[in-house]
Amino acid sequence: MFKQIHACISLLKCIKNKPMVVAMAMMMLIPSASYLKASPIAGNETETAMQPITVTGKVVDQEGIALPGVYVVLQGTNTGVVTDANGNYSIQVPSADASLEFSYIGFLKETVAVAGQSVVDVTLMADVTALEEVVVIGYGTQRKEAVTGSVASVDADIIQDIPAANITQSLQGRISGVEMSQVSTKPGSAMQVRIRGIRSVNATNDPLVVLDGIPFGGNIGDINPNDIKSIDILKDASATAIYGSRGANGVILVTTNKGTKGQKAQVSYNGYYGLKKVFAPYPMMNAAEFSALRDAAGIYETDGLHEDRSLDTDWQDLFYRNGSVNNHDLTISGGTETGAYSFSAGYLNEKAVIPSQGYNRMSIRGSLDQEVGDFFKFGFSTNNSYSTNTGNQVGLYGVLSMSPIVNPYNDDGSLRRIVSMPLDDQFVWTKDVIEDLEDQYLDESKRFATYNNLYGEIKIPGIEGLKYRLNLGLNFIQNNTGAYTGRGVGSVNEETESTASISNSHHYNWAVENLLTYDRLFAGKHQINIVALYSAEQTKYNRSSVAAKDIPTDAFQFYNLGNA
């Protein structure tokens, strides 16, 4: 019998923290409870602790109101139950020394030791921090507990987790109810965003973007993700109540970084560098599969063509290049007892895997908030960017339409200019060809955008909680695009005339908003928030374009169309 007890002690050391297994081991190794009473290493308390028991109880909040739907889980396992409509629960635990975890949305998680009790009642405490988090809802902010509409909020930490050129790429798959699709692989291009589905065939389905309180008429790629403090998305009909028909597709509220009052000046730097490579080319037929298809179609003749069934040309491999991305951001922020400031500068450079495609962006942002006396406050925020986008004329059609049994090389190993296939002749597009063209094949878009918001706010003396605020938004966007294709480039005929084109556009926008707000808390628990708004906005847009052909020299590119 001593050997049996010794074996039990060894087993307990090996499998501690597994009460059900320990209990079973005790039952197998110790034949009777009568010997257990006489044993110097065990007693009645140990035997009781290792036996399964049923625990019941009720879960209520601080005011004693029953909480239905509370998760009651055996700590360290996936075994659990949910409280009923009256807050009651019943769960079997493997031993009297087990612990239960109670969790419920909006309340703090509670862990309670059973301690041999068959009845365990629990009072959950409200998660005050979560309820008092402030979200932007348009023309103001509100605590989460007071928001009745569907609002999704994302803070800066989540946005900056994924290095990306714009915020849509950072948010993909991170917000429920918001669909984001990559419709273009060009560097700097934003994703398609759908918040309330597709509502119109002809009109836009894009949501309204509001930057620091002013409707945003630019490209979301103009906003540096590292300058963003938070994003709040209004997904239901409450958006139309605030922004009218413009909010019918949902609203994205973007709030940029600001300084903190009383904070000493802080300088921060954020940067990264990465490599880009195609990991999943388009699935195309190889030479064997393509030859079998041609044989099945009865196509055998290859005389006069650049076809060789012993070849297996991977046109995508000849076309794609290795890309890269690097980003640098420098920020200085701080504040005094009555004001706060924040200024930053950023640089992004992205080289695409498609030859000649690239994106550069330089951004400057600043904000200032200053209190004057006890009643007046003013400030401004400015977001500016200058970007260059190249290679928009290069596509994949010419590459994906090429035959894998066509030889792109001459006998001396140089690349052919064109290759002959059964249906037509095709210009040979590879990364080496495009890079060698240099100034003969060029597409460039330059964009300057500045978004500015000035405000003044005054508290009405004598009426607590009443204040007037004036917002003034001044925005300007300029686009300059030029394209040049040299003689014979991309054409089977070497004598095809060169072409060039330019396009210029200007976008002017101003908005004035007058807000009268009454926000007051009565008796410590009754809060009233009333906003009266009158706003006016105007947008002007003009665009011009010119195209020409037969440019005298490649050196002119698209800069001197008058001599074409």
Coordinates of C-alpha atoms in Angstrom, one line a residue:
M1 CA 0.0 0.0 0.0
F2 CA 2.9 2.4 0.7
K3 CA 4.1 1.9 -2.9
Q4 CA 0.6 2.9 -4.2
I5 CA 0.7 6.1 -2.1
H6 CA 4.2 6.9 -3.4
A7 CA 3.0 6.4 -7.0
C8 CA 0.1 8.8 -6.3
I9 CA 2.4 11.5 -5.1
S10 CA 4.6 11.2 -8.2
L11 CA 1.6 11.4 -10.5
L12 CA 0.3 14.5 -8.7
K13 CA 3.6 16.3 -9.4
C14 CA 3.5 15.4 -13.1
I15 CA -0.1 16.4 -13.8
K16 CA -0.8 19.3 -11.5
N17 CA -3.3 22.0 -12.7
K18 CA -5.4 19.1 -14.3
P19 CA -7.9 18.4 -11.5
M20 CA -10.1 16.0 -13.4
V21 CA -7.2 13.8 -14.3
V22 CA -5.8 14.0 -10.7
A23 CA -9.1 13.0 -9.3
M24 CA -9.3 9.9 -11.5
A25 CA -5.8 9.0 -10.6
M26 CA -6.6 9.1 -6.9
M27 CA -9.6 6.9 -7.4
M28 CA -7.5 4.3 -9.2
L29 CA -4.5 4.2 -6.9
I30 CA -6.2 4.5 -3.5
P31 CA -8.7 1.5 -3.0
S32 CA -10.8 2.8 -0.2
A33 CA -11.8 5.9 1.7
S34 CA -11.2 4.1 5.0
Y35 CA -7.5 3.9 4.4
L36 CA -7.5 7.5 3.2
K37 CA -8.6 8.6 6.7
A38 CA -5.7 6.9 8.3
S39 CA -3.1 8.1 5.7
P40 CA -0.7 10.8 6.9
I41 CA -0.7 12.5 3.5
A42 CA -4.4 12.9 2.7
G43 CA -7.6 13.8 4.4
N44 CA -11.3 14.4 3.8
E45 CA -10.7 17.9 2.6
T46 CA -8.5 16.7 -0.3
E47 CA -11.0 14.1 -1.3
T48 CA -13.8 16.7 -1.4
A49 CA -11.7 19.2 -3.3
M50 CA -11.1 16.8 -6.1
Q51 CA -14.7 15.8 -6.7
P52 CA -16.9 17.4 -9.5
I53 CA -19.5 19.8 -8.1
T54 CA -22.3 21.8 -9.6
V55 CA -22.2 25.6 -9.1
T56 CA -25.3 27.8 -9.5
G57 CA -25.8 31.5 -9.0
K58 CA -27.0 34.8 -10.3
V59 CA -25.2 37.7 -12.0
V60 CA -26.4 41.3 -11.5
D61 CA -25.0 44.8 -12.1
Q62 CA -24.2 47.4 -9.5
E63 CA -27.9 48.3 -9.1
G64 CA -28.9 44.7 -8.6
I65 CA -30.5 44.3 -12.1
A66 CA -30.1 40.8 -13.5
L67 CA -27.8 40.5 -16.5
P68 CA -28.8 38.0 -19.2
G69 CA -26.3 36.7 -21.7
V70 CA -23.2 36.8 -19.4
Y71 CA -20.5 34.3 -20.3
V72 CA -19.6 32.1 -17.4
V73 CA -16.4 30.1 -18.3
L74 CA -14.3 27.6 -16.3
Q75 CA -11.0 29.3 -16.0
G76 CA -8.3 27.8 -18.3
T77 CA -10.8 26.0 -20.5
N78 CA -13.4 26.6 -23.2
T79 CA -16.1 25.1 -21.1
G80 CA -18.8 27.6 -20.2
V81 CA -22.5 28.6 -20.1
V82 CA -24.6 31.8 -20.6
T83 CA -26.9 33.3 -18.0
D84 CA -30.6 33.1 -18.7
A85 CA -33.1 36.0 -18.9
N86 CA -33.1 36.3 -15.1
G87 CA -29.3 36.3 -14.8
N88 CA -29.1 32.7 -13.5
Y89 CA -26.6 30.1 -14.4
S90 CA -25.6 26.5 -13.6
I91 CA -22.2 25.0 -14.4
Q92 CA -20.4 21.8 -13.4
V93 CA -16.8 22.2 -12.3
P94 CA -14.3 19.4 -11.8
S95 CA -13.3 20.4 -8.3
A96 CA -14.2 22.7 -5.4
D97 CA -11.0 24.8 -5.9
A98 CA -11.8 25.8 -9.5
S99 CA -12.3 29.4 -10.6
L100 CA -15.0 30.9 -12.8
E101 CA -14.7 33.9 -15.2
F102 CA -17.6 36.2 -15.8
S103 CA -17.5 38.5 -18.9
Y104 CA -20.1 40.8 -20.4
I105 CA -19.9 43.7 -22.9
G106 CA -19.6 47.0 -21.2
F107 CA -18.6 45.5 -17.9
L108 CA -15.3 44.6 -16.3
K109 CA -14.3 40.9 -16.4
E110 CA -14.6 39.2 -13.0
T111 CA -12.8 36.0 -11.8
V112 CA -14.2 34.3 -8.8
A113 CA -12.9 31.2 -6.9
V114 CA -15.5 28.5 -6.2
A115 CA -13.8 27.7 -2.9
G116 CA -16.1 24.7 -2.2
Q117 CA -19.3 26.8 -2.6
S118 CA -22.3 25.4 -4.5
V119 CA -23.8 28.9 -4.9
V120 CA -21.8 31.8 -6.3
D121 CA -23.5 35.1 -6.9
V122 CA -21.6 37.8 -8.7
T123 CA -22.0 41.6 -9.2
L124 CA -20.3 43.0 -12.3
M125 CA -18.9 46.5 -12.4
A126 CA -19.5 48.7 -15.4
D127 CA -16.5 49.4 -17.6
V128 CA -16.6 53.2 -17.1
T129 CA -13.5 53.7 -19.3
A130 CA -15.2 52.1 -22.3
L131 CA -18.5 53.9 -21.8
E132 CA -16.8 57.3 -21.5
E133 CA -14.6 56.9 -24.6
V134 CA -15.3 59.9 -26.9
V135 CA -16.2 59.3 -30.5
V136 CA -16.7 61.9 -33.3
I137 CA -20.2 61.9 -34.6
G138 CA -20.1 65.0 -36.8
Y139 CA -20.2 68.6 -35.6
G140 CA -19.1 67.5 -32.2
T141 CA -18.3 64.5 -30.0
Q142 CA -20.2 62.1 -27.8
R143 CA -19.6 59.4 -25.3
K144 CA -20.0 55.8 -26.5
E145 CA -22.7 55.2 -23.9
A146 CA -24.9 58.0 -25.4
V147 CA -24.5 56.9 -29.1
T148 CA -27.5 55.1 -30.5
G149 CA -26.4 54.9 -34.1
S150 CA -23.9 52.6 -35.8
V151 CA -20.5 54.2 -35.3
A152 CA -17.2 52.4 -35.8
S153 CA -14.0 53.9 -34.3
V154 CA -10.4 53.2 -35.1
D155 CA -7.5 54.9 -33.3
A156 CA -4.0 55.7 -34.6
D157 CA -2.3 52.5 -33.2
I158 CA -4.4 50.3 -35.5
I159 CA -3.9 52.5 -38.5
Q160 CA -0.1 52.5 -38.1
D161 CA 0.1 48.8 -37.5
I162 CA 0.3 48.3 -41.3
P163 CA 2.7 50.5 -43.3
A164 CA 0.6 51.8 -46.2
A165 CA 0.5 54.8 -48.5
N166 CA -3.1 55.7 -47.5
I167 CA -5.5 54.9 -44.7
T168 CA -7.9 52.7 -46.8
Q169 CA -5.1 50.1 -47.1
S170 CA -4.5 50.2 -43.4
L171 CA -8.2 49.7 -42.5
Q172 CA -8.9 46.8 -44.9
G173 CA -10.6 44.0 -43.0
R174 CA -10.5 45.8 -39.7
I175 CA -14.0 47.4 -39.5
S176 CA -17.1 45.4 -39.6
G177 CA -19.8 46.5 -42.1
V178 CA -17.3 48.4 -44.2
E179 CA -16.2 46.8 -47.5
M180 CA -12.8 47.8 -49.0
S181 CA -11.7 46.5 -52.4
Q182 CA -8.4 47.0 -54.2
V183 CA -9.5 48.1 -57.7
S184 CA -6.1 49.3 -58.8
T185 CA -2.5 48.2 -58.2
K186 CA -1.0 51.5 -59.0
P187 CA 1.1 53.0 -56.2
G188 CA -0.8 55.7 -54.2
S189 CA -4.2 54.6 -55.4
A190 CA -6.9 54.4 -52.8
M191 CA -9.2 51.4 -52.3
Q192 CA -12.9 51.4 -53.2
V193 CA -14.9 51.9 -50.0
R194 CA -18.5 50.8 -49.6
I195 CA -20.3 51.4 -46.3
R196 CA -23.9 51.1 -47.2
G197 CA -23.5 48.9 -50.3
I198 CA -24.2 50.0 -53.9
R199 CA -27.1 52.5 -53.9
S200 CA -26.8 54.0 -57.3
V201 CA -26.0 52.9 -60.9
N202 CA -25.0 56.3 -62.2
A203 CA -24.1 58.4 -59.2
T204 CA -21.2 57.9 -56.9
N205 CA -21.3 55.2 -54.1
D206 CA -18.3 56.6 -52.3
P207 CA -18.8 57.8 -48.7
L208 CA -18.4 61.4 -47.6
V209 CA -15.0 62.1 -46.1
V210 CA -14.8 64.9 -43.4
L211 CA -11.3 66.1 -42.4
D212 CA -11.1 67.9 -39.1
G213 CA -14.8 68.9 -39.3
I214 CA -14.8 70.2 -42.9
P215 CA -16.1 68.1 -45.8
F216 CA -13.1 66.8 -47.7
G217 CA -13.2 67.1 -51.5
G218 CA -9.7 65.7 -52.2
N219 CA -8.1 62.3 -52.7
I220 CA -7.9 60.3 -49.5
G221 CA -4.3 59.5 -50.5
D222 CA -3.4 63.1 -49.8
I223 CA -3.7 62.4 -46.1
N224 CA -0.6 60.9 -44.4
P225 CA -1.7 58.0 -42.3
N226 CA 0.9 58.9 -39.6
D227 CA -0.9 62.3 -39.1
I228 CA -4.2 60.7 -38.2
K229 CA -5.3 60.5 -34.6
S230 CA -8.6 58.6 -35.1
I231 CA -11.2 57.6 -37.7
D232 CA -14.9 57.4 -36.9
I233 CA -17.3 55.9 -39.5
L234 CA -21.0 56.7 -39.4
K235 CA -22.7 53.7 -41.0
D236 CA -26.4 54.2 -40.6
A237 CA -29.1 56.7 -41.5
S238 CA -28.1 59.0 -38.7
A239 CA -25.3 60.3 -41.1
T240 CA -27.9 61.7 -43.4
A241 CA -29.5 63.6 -40.5
I242 CA -26.2 65.4 -40.0
Y243 CA -24.8 65.8 -43.5
G244 CA -27.9 65.5 -45.7
S245 CA -27.9 63.6 -49.0
R246 CA -24.0 63.7 -49.0
G247 CA -24.0 61.3 -46.1
A248 CA -26.3 58.7 -47.9
N249 CA -23.3 56.5 -48.6
G250 CA -21.9 56.8 -45.1
V251 CA -19.4 59.2 -43.6
I252 CA -15.8 58.8 -42.7
L253 CA -14.7 61.3 -40.1
V254 CA -10.9 61.8 -40.0
T255 CA -9.3 63.6 -37.1
T256 CA -5.6 64.5 -37.3
N257 CA -3.1 64.8 -34.5
K258 CA -3.0 67.8 -32.1
G259 CA -0.8 68.8 -29.3
T260 CA -1.5 68.5 -25.6
K261 CA -1.8 71.4 -23.2
G262 CA 1.0 71.6 -20.6
Q263 CA 3.2 69.1 -22.4
K264 CA 6.8 69.8 -23.0
A265 CA 8.0 69.8 -26.6
Q266 CA 8.4 66.3 -27.9
V267 CA 10.2 65.2 -31.1
S268 CA 9.4 61.8 -32.6
Y269 CA 10.5 60.0 -35.8
N270 CA 8.9 57.1 -37.5
G271 CA 10.3 55.4 -40.6
Y272 CA 10.4 52.1 -42.4
Y273 CA 11.8 50.5 -45.5
G274 CA 10.4 47.4 -47.4
L275 CA 10.8 45.4 -50.5
K276 CA 8.0 44.4 -52.9
K277 CA 7.8 41.4 -55.1
V278 CA 5.1 39.6 -57.0
F279 CA 4.2 36.5 -55.0
A280 CA 1.2 35.4 -57.1
P281 CA 1.4 36.1 -60.9
Y282 CA -1.6 35.6 -63.1
P283 CA -2.2 31.9 -63.7
M284 CA -1.4 31.4 -67.4
M285 CA -0.9 28.3 -69.6
N286 CA 2.7 27.1 -69.9
A287 CA 4.2 26.0 -73.2
A288 CA 3.0 22.3 -72.9
E289 CA -0.6 23.3 -72.0
F290 CA -0.7 26.0 -74.8
S291 CA 0.7 23.6 -77.4
A292 CA -1.9 20.9 -76.4
L293 CA -4.6 23.5 -76.8
R294 CA -3.3 24.4 -80.3
D295 CA -3.1 20.8 -81.3
A296 CA -6.7 20.2 -80.2
A297 CA -7.7 23.2 -82.3
G298 CA -5.8 21.8 -85.3
I299 CA -3.2 24.6 -85.4
Y300 CA 0.2 23.1 -86.5
E301 CA 1.8 25.6 -88.9
T302 CA 4.4 27.9 -87.4
D303 CA 6.4 28.9 -90.5
G304 CA 7.3 32.6 -90.6
L305 CA 6.3 33.0 -87.0
H306 CA 8.6 33.4 -83.9
E307 CA 7.2 30.2 -82.4
D308 CA 9.2 27.4 -81.0
R309 CA 7.4 24.6 -79.1
S310 CA 10.5 23.7 -77.3
L311 CA 10.4 27.1 -75.5
D312 CA 8.5 28.1 -72.4
T313 CA 8.6 31.9 -72.2
D314 CA 7.3 33.4 -69.0
W315 CA 6.4 36.9 -70.1
Q316 CA 5.4 38.0 -66.6
D317 CA 8.8 37.0 -65.3
L318 CA 10.4 39.2 -68.0
F319 CA 8.0 42.0 -67.2
Y320 CA 7.9 42.4 -63.4
R321 CA 10.6 44.0 -61.4
N322 CA 11.4 44.2 -57.7
G323 CA 9.8 47.2 -56.0
S324 CA 10.4 49.0 -52.8
V325 CA 8.8 51.4 -50.3
N326 CA 10.2 53.7 -47.7
N327 CA 8.6 56.3 -45.5
H328 CA 9.9 58.9 -43.1
D329 CA 7.9 61.1 -40.6
L330 CA 9.1 63.7 -38.2
T331 CA 6.8 65.3 -35.6
I332 CA 7.2 67.9 -33.0
S333 CA 4.3 68.6 -30.5
G334 CA 3.8 70.2 -27.2
G335 CA 1.8 72.9 -25.4
T336 CA 1.6 75.5 -22.7
E337 CA -0.9 76.1 -20.0
T338 CA -3.3 77.8 -22.4
G339 CA -2.5 76.2 -25.8
A340 CA -1.2 73.3 -27.8
Y341 CA 0.6 72.8 -31.1
S342 CA 1.7 70.0 -33.4
F343 CA 3.7 70.1 -36.6
S344 CA 4.9 67.3 -38.8
A345 CA 6.6 66.5 -42.1
G346 CA 6.5 63.3 -44.0
Y347 CA 8.1 61.7 -47.1
L348 CA 6.9 58.5 -48.9
N349 CA 8.5 56.9 -51.9
E350 CA 7.0 53.8 -53.5
K351 CA 8.5 51.9 -56.5
A352 CA 6.0 49.5 -58.0
V353 CA 6.7 46.0 -59.4
I354 CA 5.4 47.2 -62.8
P355 CA 8.2 49.0 -64.7
S356 CA 8.1 52.9 -64.6
Q357 CA 5.3 53.0 -62.1
G358 CA 6.1 54.9 -58.9
Y359 CA 4.6 57.3 -56.3
N360 CA 6.2 60.0 -54.2
R361 CA 4.5 62.1 -51.6
M362 CA 5.7 65.0 -49.4
S363 CA 3.4 66.2 -46.7
I364 CA 3.4 69.0 -44.2
R365 CA 0.8 69.3 -41.4
G366 CA 0.3 71.7 -38.6
S367 CA -2.2 72.6 -35.9
L368 CA -2.5 75.2 -33.2
D369 CA -5.1 75.7 -30.4
Q370 CA -4.9 78.7 -28.1
E371 CA -7.1 80.0 -25.3
V372 CA -7.4 83.7 -24.7
G373 CA -8.8 84.4 -21.3
D374 CA -11.7 82.4 -19.9
F375 CA -14.1 82.7 -22.7
F376 CA -12.3 82.8 -26.1
K377 CA -10.4 80.1 -28.0
F378 CA -9.1 80.0 -31.6
G379 CA -6.9 77.8 -33.7
F380 CA -6.2 76.3 -37.1
S381 CA -5.1 73.0 -38.8
T382 CA -3.5 72.7 -42.1
N383 CA -2.8 69.6 -44.2
N384 CA -0.6 69.9 -47.3
S385 CA 0.8 67.4 -49.7
Y386 CA 2.7 67.3 -53.0
S387 CA 2.7 64.0 -54.9
T388 CA 4.1 62.7 -58.1
N389 CA 2.7 59.6 -59.8
T390 CA 4.4 58.0 -62.8
G391 CA 3.9 55.1 -65.2
N392 CA 0.1 55.2 -65.5
Q393 CA 0.3 54.4 -69.3
V394 CA 1.9 50.9 -68.6
G395 CA -0.6 48.0 -68.4
L396 CA -0.6 44.3 -68.4
Y397 CA -2.7 43.5 -71.4
G398 CA 0.2 43.3 -73.8
V399 CA 2.0 41.0 -71.4
L400 CA -0.8 38.6 -70.6
S401 CA -1.8 38.2 -74.3
M402 CA 1.6 36.9 -75.4
S403 CA 2.1 33.3 -76.3
P404 CA 4.5 31.1 -74.1
I405 CA 5.9 29.4 -77.3
V406 CA 7.0 32.7 -78.8
N407 CA 10.7 33.5 -78.7
P408 CA 11.4 37.1 -77.6
Y409 CA 15.1 37.0 -78.5
N410 CA 17.1 37.4 -81.6
D411 CA 19.9 35.0 -82.6
D412 CA 22.5 37.3 -81.0
G413 CA 20.6 37.3 -77.7
S414 CA 19.1 40.8 -77.9
L415 CA 15.4 41.4 -77.4
R416 CA 13.2 41.6 -80.5
R417 CA 11.3 44.8 -81.1
I418 CA 8.2 42.9 -82.2
V419 CA 7.2 39.2 -82.4
S420 CA 5.0 37.5 -84.9
M421 CA 2.1 35.4 -83.8
P422 CA -0.7 33.7 -85.7
L423 CA -3.2 36.5 -85.3
D424 CA -1.0 39.6 -85.3
D425 CA 2.3 41.1 -84.4
Q426 CA 3.0 42.3 -80.9
F427 CA 5.4 44.9 -79.5
V428 CA 7.7 43.2 -77.0
W429 CA 7.1 44.6 -73.5
T430 CA 9.7 43.7 -70.8
K431 CA 11.1 45.6 -67.9
D432 CA 14.4 46.0 -69.8
V433 CA 12.6 47.4 -72.8
I434 CA 10.6 50.0 -70.8
E435 CA 13.6 51.1 -68.8
D436 CA 15.7 51.5 -71.9
L437 CA 13.0 53.8 -73.4
E438 CA 13.7 56.4 -70.7
D439 CA 12.4 59.8 -72.1
Q440 CA 10.7 58.1 -75.0
Y441 CA 7.9 56.7 -72.9
L442 CA 6.7 58.9 -70.1
D443 CA 3.6 59.5 -68.1
E444 CA 3.6 61.8 -65.1
S445 CA 1.0 63.3 -62.8
K446 CA 1.8 66.0 -60.3
R447 CA -0.6 67.0 -57.5
F448 CA -0.6 69.8 -55.0
A449 CA -3.3 69.9 -52.3
T450 CA -3.8 72.1 -49.3
Y451 CA -6.7 71.7 -46.8
N452 CA -7.0 74.4 -44.1
N453 CA -9.4 74.9 -41.2
L454 CA -9.6 78.0 -39.1
Y455 CA -11.9 78.4 -36.1
G456 CA -12.9 80.7 -33.3
E457 CA -15.0 79.7 -30.3
I458 CA -16.5 81.9 -27.6
K459 CA -18.4 80.9 -24.4
I460 CA -21.5 83.0 -23.9
P461 CA -21.0 84.7 -20.5
G462 CA -23.8 84.2 -18.0
I463 CA -25.1 81.0 -19.6
E464 CA -23.3 77.9 -18.6
G465 CA -22.7 75.4 -21.4
L466 CA -23.6 77.8 -24.2
K467 CA -21.0 78.6 -26.8
Y468 CA -20.7 79.8 -30.4
R469 CA -18.1 78.5 -32.9
L470 CA -17.2 79.7 -36.4
N471 CA -15.4 77.2 -38.7
L472 CA -13.8 78.4 -42.0
G473 CA -12.5 75.8 -44.5
L474 CA -10.2 76.8 -47.4
N475 CA -9.1 74.1 -49.8
F476 CA -7.2 74.1 -53.0
I477 CA -6.1 71.3 -55.3
Q478 CA -4.1 71.5 -58.5
N479 CA -3.4 68.6 -60.9
N480 CA -0.9 68.7 -63.8
T481 CA -0.6 65.6 -66.0
G482 CA 1.7 65.0 -69.0
A483 CA 2.3 62.0 -71.2
Y484 CA 4.7 61.4 -74.1
T485 CA 5.1 58.4 -76.4
G486 CA 8.0 58.5 -78.8
R487 CA 8.0 57.5 -82.5
G488 CA 7.2 53.9 -83.0
V489 CA 7.0 53.1 -79.3
G490 CA 4.4 50.4 -78.6
S491 CA 3.5 50.2 -82.2
V492 CA 4.3 47.5 -84.8
N493 CA 5.2 50.3 -87.3
E494 CA 8.5 52.0 -86.4
E495 CA 7.3 55.2 -88.2
T496 CA 4.2 55.7 -86.1
E497 CA 4.2 59.4 -85.1
S498 CA 5.0 60.4 -81.6
T499 CA 2.2 61.8 -79.4
A500 CA 2.1 64.1 -76.4
S501 CA -0.7 65.5 -74.2
I502 CA -1.1 67.7 -71.1
S503 CA -4.0 68.2 -68.7
N504 CA -4.4 70.8 -66.0
S505 CA -7.1 71.2 -63.4
H506 CA -7.9 73.4 -60.4
H507 CA -10.3 72.8 -57.6
Y508 CA -11.3 75.6 -55.2
N509 CA -13.5 75.1 -52.2
W510 CA -14.5 77.1 -49.2
A511 CA -17.0 76.4 -46.4
V512 CA -18.3 78.5 -43.5
E513 CA -20.0 76.9 -40.5
N514 CA -21.8 78.7 -37.7
L515 CA -22.5 76.5 -34.7
L516 CA -24.4 77.3 -31.5
T517 CA -24.0 74.6 -28.9
Y518 CA -25.6 74.0 -25.5
D519 CA -24.1 71.2 -23.5
R520 CA -24.8 70.9 -19.8
L521 CA -25.0 68.2 -17.1
F522 CA -27.7 68.6 -14.5
A523 CA -27.8 66.9 -11.1
G524 CA -24.8 64.9 -12.0
K525 CA -26.6 62.5 -14.3
H526 CA -28.9 64.4 -16.7
Q527 CA -27.1 65.7 -19.8
I528 CA -28.5 67.9 -22.6
N529 CA -26.6 68.5 -25.8
I530 CA -28.2 70.7 -28.5
V531 CA -26.5 71.9 -31.7
A532 CA -27.8 74.6 -34.1
L533 CA -25.9 74.9 -37.3
Y534 CA -25.9 77.1 -40.4
S535 CA -23.4 76.4 -43.1
A536 CA -22.5 77.6 -46.6
E537 CA -20.2 76.0 -49.1
Q538 CA -19.0 76.6 -52.6
T539 CA -16.8 74.6 -55.0
K540 CA -15.3 75.7 -58.3
Y541 CA -13.6 73.4 -60.7
N542 CA -11.9 74.0 -64.1
R543 CA -9.9 71.7 -66.4
S544 CA -8.1 72.1 -69.7
S545 CA -6.3 69.6 -71.9
V546 CA -4.2 69.7 -75.1
A547 CA -2.9 66.8 -77.3
A548 CA -0.5 66.9 -80.2
K549 CA 1.4 64.5 -82.4
D550 CA 4.7 64.4 -84.4
I551 CA 6.9 66.0 -81.7
P552 CA 10.1 67.2 -83.4
T553 CA 12.4 65.7 -80.8
D554 CA 12.2 63.4 -77.7
A555 CA 13.8 66.1 -75.7
F556 CA 10.6 68.2 -75.9
Q557 CA 8.5 65.4 -74.4
F558 CA 5.2 67.1 -73.4
Y559 CA 6.7 70.4 -72.4
N560 CA 6.6 72.2 -75.8
L561 CA 3.5 71.2 -77.7
G562 CA 3.5 74.5 -79.7
N563 CA 6.2 73.1 -81.9
A564 CA 4.4 69.9 -82.7

